[in-house]
CSV table of N, CA and C in Angstrom, one decimal:
chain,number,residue,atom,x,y,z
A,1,UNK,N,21.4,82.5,116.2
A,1,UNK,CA,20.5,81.3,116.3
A,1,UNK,C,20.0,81.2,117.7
A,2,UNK,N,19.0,80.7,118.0
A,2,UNK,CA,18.0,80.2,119.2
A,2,UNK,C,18.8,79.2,119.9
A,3,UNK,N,19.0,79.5,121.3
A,3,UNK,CA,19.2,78.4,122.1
A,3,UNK,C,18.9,77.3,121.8
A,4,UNK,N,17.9,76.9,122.1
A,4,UNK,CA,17.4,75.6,121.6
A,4,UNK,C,17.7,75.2,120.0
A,5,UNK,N,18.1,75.6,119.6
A,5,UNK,CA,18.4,75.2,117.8
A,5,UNK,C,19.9,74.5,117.9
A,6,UNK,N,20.6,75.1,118.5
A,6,UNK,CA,21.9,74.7,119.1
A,6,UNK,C,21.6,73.5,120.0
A,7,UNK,N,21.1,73.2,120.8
A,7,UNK,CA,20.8,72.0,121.6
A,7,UNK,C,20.1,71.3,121.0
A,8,UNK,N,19.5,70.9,120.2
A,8,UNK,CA,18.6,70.7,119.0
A,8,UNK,C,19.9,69.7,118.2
A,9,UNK,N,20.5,70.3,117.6
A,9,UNK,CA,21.9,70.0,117.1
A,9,UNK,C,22.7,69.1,117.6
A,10,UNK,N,22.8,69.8,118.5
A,10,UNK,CA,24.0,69.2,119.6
A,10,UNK,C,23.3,67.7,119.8
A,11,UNK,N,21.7,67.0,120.4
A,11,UNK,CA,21.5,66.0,120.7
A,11,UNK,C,21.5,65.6,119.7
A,12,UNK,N,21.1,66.0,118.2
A,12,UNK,CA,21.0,65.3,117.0
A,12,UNK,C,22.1,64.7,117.2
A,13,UNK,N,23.7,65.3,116.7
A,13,UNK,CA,24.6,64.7,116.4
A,13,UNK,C,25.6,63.9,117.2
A,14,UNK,N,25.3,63.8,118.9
A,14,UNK,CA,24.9,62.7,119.5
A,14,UNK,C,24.3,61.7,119.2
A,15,UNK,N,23.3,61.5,119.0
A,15,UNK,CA,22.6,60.7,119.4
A,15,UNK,C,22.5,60.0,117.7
A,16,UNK,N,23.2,60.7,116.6
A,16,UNK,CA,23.3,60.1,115.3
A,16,UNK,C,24.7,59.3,115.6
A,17,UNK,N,25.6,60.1,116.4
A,17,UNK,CA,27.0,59.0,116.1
A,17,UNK,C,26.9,57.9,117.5
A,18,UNK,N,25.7,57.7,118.0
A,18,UNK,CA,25.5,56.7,119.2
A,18,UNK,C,25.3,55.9,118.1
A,19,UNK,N,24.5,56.0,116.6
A,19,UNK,CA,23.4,55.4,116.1
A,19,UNK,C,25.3,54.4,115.2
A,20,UNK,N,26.0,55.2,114.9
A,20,UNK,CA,27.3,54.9,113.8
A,20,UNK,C,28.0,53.4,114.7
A,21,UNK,N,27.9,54.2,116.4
A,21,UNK,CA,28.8,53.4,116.8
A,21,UNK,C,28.3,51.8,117.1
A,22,UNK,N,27.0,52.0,117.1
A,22,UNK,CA,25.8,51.1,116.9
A,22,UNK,C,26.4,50.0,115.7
A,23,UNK,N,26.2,50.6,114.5
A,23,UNK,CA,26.4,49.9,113.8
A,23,UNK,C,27.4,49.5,113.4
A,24,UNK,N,28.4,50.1,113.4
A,24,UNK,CA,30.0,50.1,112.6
A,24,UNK,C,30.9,49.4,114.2
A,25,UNK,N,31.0,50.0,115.2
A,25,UNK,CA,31.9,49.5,116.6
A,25,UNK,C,31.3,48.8,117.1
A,26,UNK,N,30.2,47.4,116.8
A,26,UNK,CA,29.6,46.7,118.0
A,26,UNK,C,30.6,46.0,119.4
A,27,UNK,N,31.6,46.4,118.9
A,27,UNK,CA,32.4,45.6,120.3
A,27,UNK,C,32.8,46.6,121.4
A,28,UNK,N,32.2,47.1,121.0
A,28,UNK,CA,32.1,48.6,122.4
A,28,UNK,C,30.6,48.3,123.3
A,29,UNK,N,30.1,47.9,122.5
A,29,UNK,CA,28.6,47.2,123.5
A,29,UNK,C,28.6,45.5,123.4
A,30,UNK,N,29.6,45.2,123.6
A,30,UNK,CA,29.6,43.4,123.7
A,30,UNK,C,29.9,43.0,125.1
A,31,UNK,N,30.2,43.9,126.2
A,31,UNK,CA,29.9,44.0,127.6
A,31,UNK,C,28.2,43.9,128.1
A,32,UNK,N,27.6,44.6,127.5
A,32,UNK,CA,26.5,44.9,127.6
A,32,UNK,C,25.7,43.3,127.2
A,33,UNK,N,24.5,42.7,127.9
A,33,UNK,CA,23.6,42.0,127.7
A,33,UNK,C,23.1,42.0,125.9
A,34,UNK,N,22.5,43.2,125.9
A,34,UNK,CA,22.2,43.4,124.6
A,34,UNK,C,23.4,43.6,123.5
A,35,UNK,N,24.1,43.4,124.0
A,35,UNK,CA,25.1,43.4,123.0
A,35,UNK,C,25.5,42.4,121.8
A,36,UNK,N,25.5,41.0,122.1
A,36,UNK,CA,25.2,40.1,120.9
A,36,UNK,C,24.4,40.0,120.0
A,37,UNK,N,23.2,40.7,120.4
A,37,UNK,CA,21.9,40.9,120.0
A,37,UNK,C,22.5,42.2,118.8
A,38,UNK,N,23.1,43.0,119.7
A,38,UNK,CA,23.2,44.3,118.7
A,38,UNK,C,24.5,43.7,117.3
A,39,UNK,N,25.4,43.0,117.8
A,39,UNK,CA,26.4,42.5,116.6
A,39,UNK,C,25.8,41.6,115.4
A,40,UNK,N,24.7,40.9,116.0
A,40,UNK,CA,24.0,39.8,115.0
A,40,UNK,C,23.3,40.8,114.0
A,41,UNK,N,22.3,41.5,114.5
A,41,UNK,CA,21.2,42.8,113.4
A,41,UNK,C,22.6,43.3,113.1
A,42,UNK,N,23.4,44.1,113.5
A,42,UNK,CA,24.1,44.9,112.3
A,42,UNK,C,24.8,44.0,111.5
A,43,UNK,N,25.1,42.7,111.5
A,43,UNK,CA,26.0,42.0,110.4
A,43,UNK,C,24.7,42.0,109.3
A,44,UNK,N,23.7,41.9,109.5
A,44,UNK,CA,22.6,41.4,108.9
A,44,UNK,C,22.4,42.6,107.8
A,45,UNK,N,22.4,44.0,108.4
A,45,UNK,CA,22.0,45.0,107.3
A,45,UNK,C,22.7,45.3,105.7
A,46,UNK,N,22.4,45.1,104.9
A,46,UNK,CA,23.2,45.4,103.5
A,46,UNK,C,23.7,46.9,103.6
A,47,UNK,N,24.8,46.3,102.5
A,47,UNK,CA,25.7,48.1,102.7
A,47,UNK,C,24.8,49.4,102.0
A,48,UNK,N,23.8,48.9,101.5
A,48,UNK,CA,23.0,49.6,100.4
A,48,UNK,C,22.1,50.3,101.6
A,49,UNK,N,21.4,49.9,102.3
A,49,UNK,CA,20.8,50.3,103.5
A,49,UNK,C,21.7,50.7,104.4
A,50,UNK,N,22.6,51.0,104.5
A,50,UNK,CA,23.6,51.8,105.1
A,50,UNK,C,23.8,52.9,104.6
A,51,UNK,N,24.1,52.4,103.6
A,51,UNK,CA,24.6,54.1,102.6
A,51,UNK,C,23.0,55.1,102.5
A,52,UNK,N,22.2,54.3,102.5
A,52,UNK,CA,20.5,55.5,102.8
A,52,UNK,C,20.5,55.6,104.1
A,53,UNK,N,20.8,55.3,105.0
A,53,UNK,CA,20.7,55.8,106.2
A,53,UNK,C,22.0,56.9,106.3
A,54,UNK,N,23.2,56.7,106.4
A,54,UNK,CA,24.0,57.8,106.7
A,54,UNK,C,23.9,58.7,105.2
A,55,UNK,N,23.1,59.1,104.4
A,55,UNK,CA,22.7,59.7,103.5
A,55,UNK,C,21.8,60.8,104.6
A,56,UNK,N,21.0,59.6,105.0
A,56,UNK,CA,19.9,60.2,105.2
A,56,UNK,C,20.2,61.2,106.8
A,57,UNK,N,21.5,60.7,107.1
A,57,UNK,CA,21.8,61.1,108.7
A,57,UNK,C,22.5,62.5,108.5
A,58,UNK,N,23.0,62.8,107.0
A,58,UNK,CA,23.9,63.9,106.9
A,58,UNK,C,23.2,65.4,106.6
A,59,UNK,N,21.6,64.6,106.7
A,59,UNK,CA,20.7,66.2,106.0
A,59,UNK,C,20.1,66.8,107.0
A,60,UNK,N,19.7,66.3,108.6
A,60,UNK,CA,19.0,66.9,109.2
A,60,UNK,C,20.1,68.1,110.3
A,61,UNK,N,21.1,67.8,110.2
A,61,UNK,CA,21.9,68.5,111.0
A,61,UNK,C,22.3,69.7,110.5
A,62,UNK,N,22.6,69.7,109.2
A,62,UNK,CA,23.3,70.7,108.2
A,62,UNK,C,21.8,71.8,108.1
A,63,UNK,N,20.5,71.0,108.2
A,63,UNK,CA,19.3,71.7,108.1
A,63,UNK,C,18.7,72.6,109.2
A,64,UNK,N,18.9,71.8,110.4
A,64,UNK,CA,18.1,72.4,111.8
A,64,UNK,C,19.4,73.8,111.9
A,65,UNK,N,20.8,73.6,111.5
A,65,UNK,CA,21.2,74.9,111.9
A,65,UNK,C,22.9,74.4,111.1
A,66,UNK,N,22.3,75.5,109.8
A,66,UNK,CA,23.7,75.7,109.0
A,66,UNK,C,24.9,76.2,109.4
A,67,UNK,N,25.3,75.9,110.4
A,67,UNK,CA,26.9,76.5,110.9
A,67,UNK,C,27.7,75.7,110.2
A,68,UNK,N,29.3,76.0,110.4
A,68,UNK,CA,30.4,75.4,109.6
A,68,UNK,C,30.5,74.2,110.6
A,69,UNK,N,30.1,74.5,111.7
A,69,UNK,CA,30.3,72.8,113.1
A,69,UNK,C,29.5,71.6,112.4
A,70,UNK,N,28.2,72.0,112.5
A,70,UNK,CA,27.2,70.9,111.9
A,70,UNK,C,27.3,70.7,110.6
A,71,UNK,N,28.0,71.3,109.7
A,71,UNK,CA,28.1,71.0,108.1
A,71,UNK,C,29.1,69.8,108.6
A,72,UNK,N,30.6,70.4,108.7
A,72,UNK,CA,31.3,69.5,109.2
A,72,UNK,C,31.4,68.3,109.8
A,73,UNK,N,30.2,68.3,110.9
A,73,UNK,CA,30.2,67.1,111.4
A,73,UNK,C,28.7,65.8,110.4
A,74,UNK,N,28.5,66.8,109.9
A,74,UNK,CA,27.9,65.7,109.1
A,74,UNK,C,28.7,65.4,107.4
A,75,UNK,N,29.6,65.7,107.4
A,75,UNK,CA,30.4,65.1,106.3
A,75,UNK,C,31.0,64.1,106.4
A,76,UNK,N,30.9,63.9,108.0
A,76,UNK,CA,31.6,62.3,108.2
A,76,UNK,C,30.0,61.6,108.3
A,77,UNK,N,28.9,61.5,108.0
A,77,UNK,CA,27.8,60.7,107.7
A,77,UNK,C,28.4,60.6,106.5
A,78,UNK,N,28.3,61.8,105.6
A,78,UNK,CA,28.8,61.8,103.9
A,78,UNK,C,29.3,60.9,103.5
A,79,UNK,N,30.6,60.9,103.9
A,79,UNK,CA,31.7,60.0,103.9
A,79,UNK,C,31.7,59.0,103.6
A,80,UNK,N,30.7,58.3,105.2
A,80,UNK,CA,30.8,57.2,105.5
A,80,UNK,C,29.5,56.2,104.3
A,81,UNK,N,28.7,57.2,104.0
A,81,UNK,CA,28.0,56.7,103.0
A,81,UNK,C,28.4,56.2,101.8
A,82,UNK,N,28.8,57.7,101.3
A,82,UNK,CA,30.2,57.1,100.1
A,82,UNK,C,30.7,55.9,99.9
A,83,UNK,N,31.6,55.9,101.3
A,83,UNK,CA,32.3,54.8,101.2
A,83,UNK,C,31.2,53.2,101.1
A,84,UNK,N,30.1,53.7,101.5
A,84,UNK,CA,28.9,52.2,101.5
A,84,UNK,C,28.5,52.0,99.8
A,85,UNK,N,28.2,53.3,99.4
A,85,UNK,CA,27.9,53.3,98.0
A,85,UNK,C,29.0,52.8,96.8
A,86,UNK,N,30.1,52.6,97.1
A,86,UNK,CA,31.7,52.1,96.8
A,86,UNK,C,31.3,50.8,96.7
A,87,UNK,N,30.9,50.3,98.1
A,87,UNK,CA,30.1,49.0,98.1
A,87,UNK,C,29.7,48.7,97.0
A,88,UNK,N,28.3,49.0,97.3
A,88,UNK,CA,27.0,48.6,96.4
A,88,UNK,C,27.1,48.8,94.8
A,89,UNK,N,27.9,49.3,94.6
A,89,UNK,CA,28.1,49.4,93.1
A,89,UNK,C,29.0,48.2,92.8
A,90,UNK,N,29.8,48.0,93.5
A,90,UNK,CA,31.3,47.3,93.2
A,90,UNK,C,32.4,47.3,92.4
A,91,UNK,N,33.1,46.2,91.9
A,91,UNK,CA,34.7,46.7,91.7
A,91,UNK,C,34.2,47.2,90.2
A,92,UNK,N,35.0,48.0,90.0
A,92,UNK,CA,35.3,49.3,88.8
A,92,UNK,C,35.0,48.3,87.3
A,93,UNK,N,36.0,47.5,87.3
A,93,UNK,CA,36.1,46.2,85.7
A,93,UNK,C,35.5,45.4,86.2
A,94,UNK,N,34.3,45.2,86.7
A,94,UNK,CA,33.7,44.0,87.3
A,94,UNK,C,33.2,43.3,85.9
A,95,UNK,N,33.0,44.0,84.6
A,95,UNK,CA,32.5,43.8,83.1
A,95,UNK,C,33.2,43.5,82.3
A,96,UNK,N,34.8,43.9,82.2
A,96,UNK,CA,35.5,43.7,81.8
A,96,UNK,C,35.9,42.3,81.6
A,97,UNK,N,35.9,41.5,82.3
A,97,UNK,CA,36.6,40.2,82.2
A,97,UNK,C,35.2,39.4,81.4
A,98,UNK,N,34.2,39.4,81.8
A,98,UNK,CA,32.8,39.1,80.8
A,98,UNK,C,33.0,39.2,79.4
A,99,UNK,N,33.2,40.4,79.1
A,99,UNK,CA,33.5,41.1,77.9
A,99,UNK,C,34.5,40.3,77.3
A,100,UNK,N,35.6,40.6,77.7
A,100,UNK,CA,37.0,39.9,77.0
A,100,UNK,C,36.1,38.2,76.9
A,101,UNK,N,35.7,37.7,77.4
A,101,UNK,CA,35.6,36.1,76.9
A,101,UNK,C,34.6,36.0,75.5
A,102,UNK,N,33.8,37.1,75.3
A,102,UNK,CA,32.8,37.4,74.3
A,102,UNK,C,33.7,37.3,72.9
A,103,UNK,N,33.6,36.4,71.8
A,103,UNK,CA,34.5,36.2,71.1
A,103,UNK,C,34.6,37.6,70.1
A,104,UNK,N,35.6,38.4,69.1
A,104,UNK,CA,35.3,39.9,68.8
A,104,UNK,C,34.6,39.6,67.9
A,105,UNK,N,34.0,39.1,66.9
A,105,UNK,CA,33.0,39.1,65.7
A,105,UNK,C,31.4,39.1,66.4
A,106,UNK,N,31.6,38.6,67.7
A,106,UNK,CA,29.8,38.8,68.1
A,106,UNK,C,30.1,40.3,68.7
A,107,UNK,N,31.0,40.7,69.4
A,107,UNK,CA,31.0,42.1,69.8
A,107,UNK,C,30.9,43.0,68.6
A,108,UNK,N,31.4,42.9,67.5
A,108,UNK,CA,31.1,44.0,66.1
A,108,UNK,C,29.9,43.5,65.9
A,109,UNK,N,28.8,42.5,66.3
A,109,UNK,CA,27.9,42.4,65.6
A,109,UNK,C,26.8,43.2,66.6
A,110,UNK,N,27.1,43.1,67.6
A,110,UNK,CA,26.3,43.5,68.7
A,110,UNK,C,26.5,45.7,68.8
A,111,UNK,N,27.2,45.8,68.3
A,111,UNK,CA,27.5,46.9,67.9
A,111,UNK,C,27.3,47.8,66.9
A,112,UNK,N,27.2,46.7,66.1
A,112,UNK,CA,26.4,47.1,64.2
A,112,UNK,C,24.8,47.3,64.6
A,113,UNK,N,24.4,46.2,65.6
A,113,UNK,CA,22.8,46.2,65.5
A,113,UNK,C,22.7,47.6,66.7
A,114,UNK,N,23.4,48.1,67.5
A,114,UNK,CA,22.9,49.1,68.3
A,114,UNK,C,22.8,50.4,67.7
């Protein structure tokens, strides 16, 4: 690979886990002036727009230069999206307790007509 493809890389994935600590550790910049500023917008962002951003943060690294380093270090974007998309869907039997109060004669009926 080209010098610069590797430095290329290297500032990407910098300057993408500046972007993580940004959002996920605000009290590492709560010294800083702009720091309240930075804790208020990230409470604000939904987890759904999180999980497309570190989606979106795990493709350019793995792209600019396929090594096993930059695969690697972008599976913790992966990860961390997952874990947002875990979110956004929510709990597993969230239907279930709905369901059960549904008396069973409309459930067979709702069943016969499908």
């Amino acid at each position: 690979k080209q010098w610069y493809q590797r430095r290329v890389r290297g500032i990407y994935m910098v300057a993408a886990g500046l972007v993580v600590l940004l959002l996920e550790a605000t009290m590492c910049f709560l010294f800083l002036d702009i720091g309240k500023w930075i804790d208020s917008k990230s409470a604000m962002i939904r987890p759904w727009q999180k999980m497309v951003l570190y989606f979106g943060m795990c493709v350019p690294a793995a792209v600019i230069c396929g090594s096993t380093s930059s695969i690697v270090g972008s599976l913790g974007f992966l990860v961390a999206g997952m874990a947002y998309m875990v979110l956004t869907i929510g709990p597993k039997g969230q239907a279930a307790p709905a369901a059960a109060s549904v008396p069973y004669a409309r459930q067979m009926d709702d069943i016969a007509t499908a």
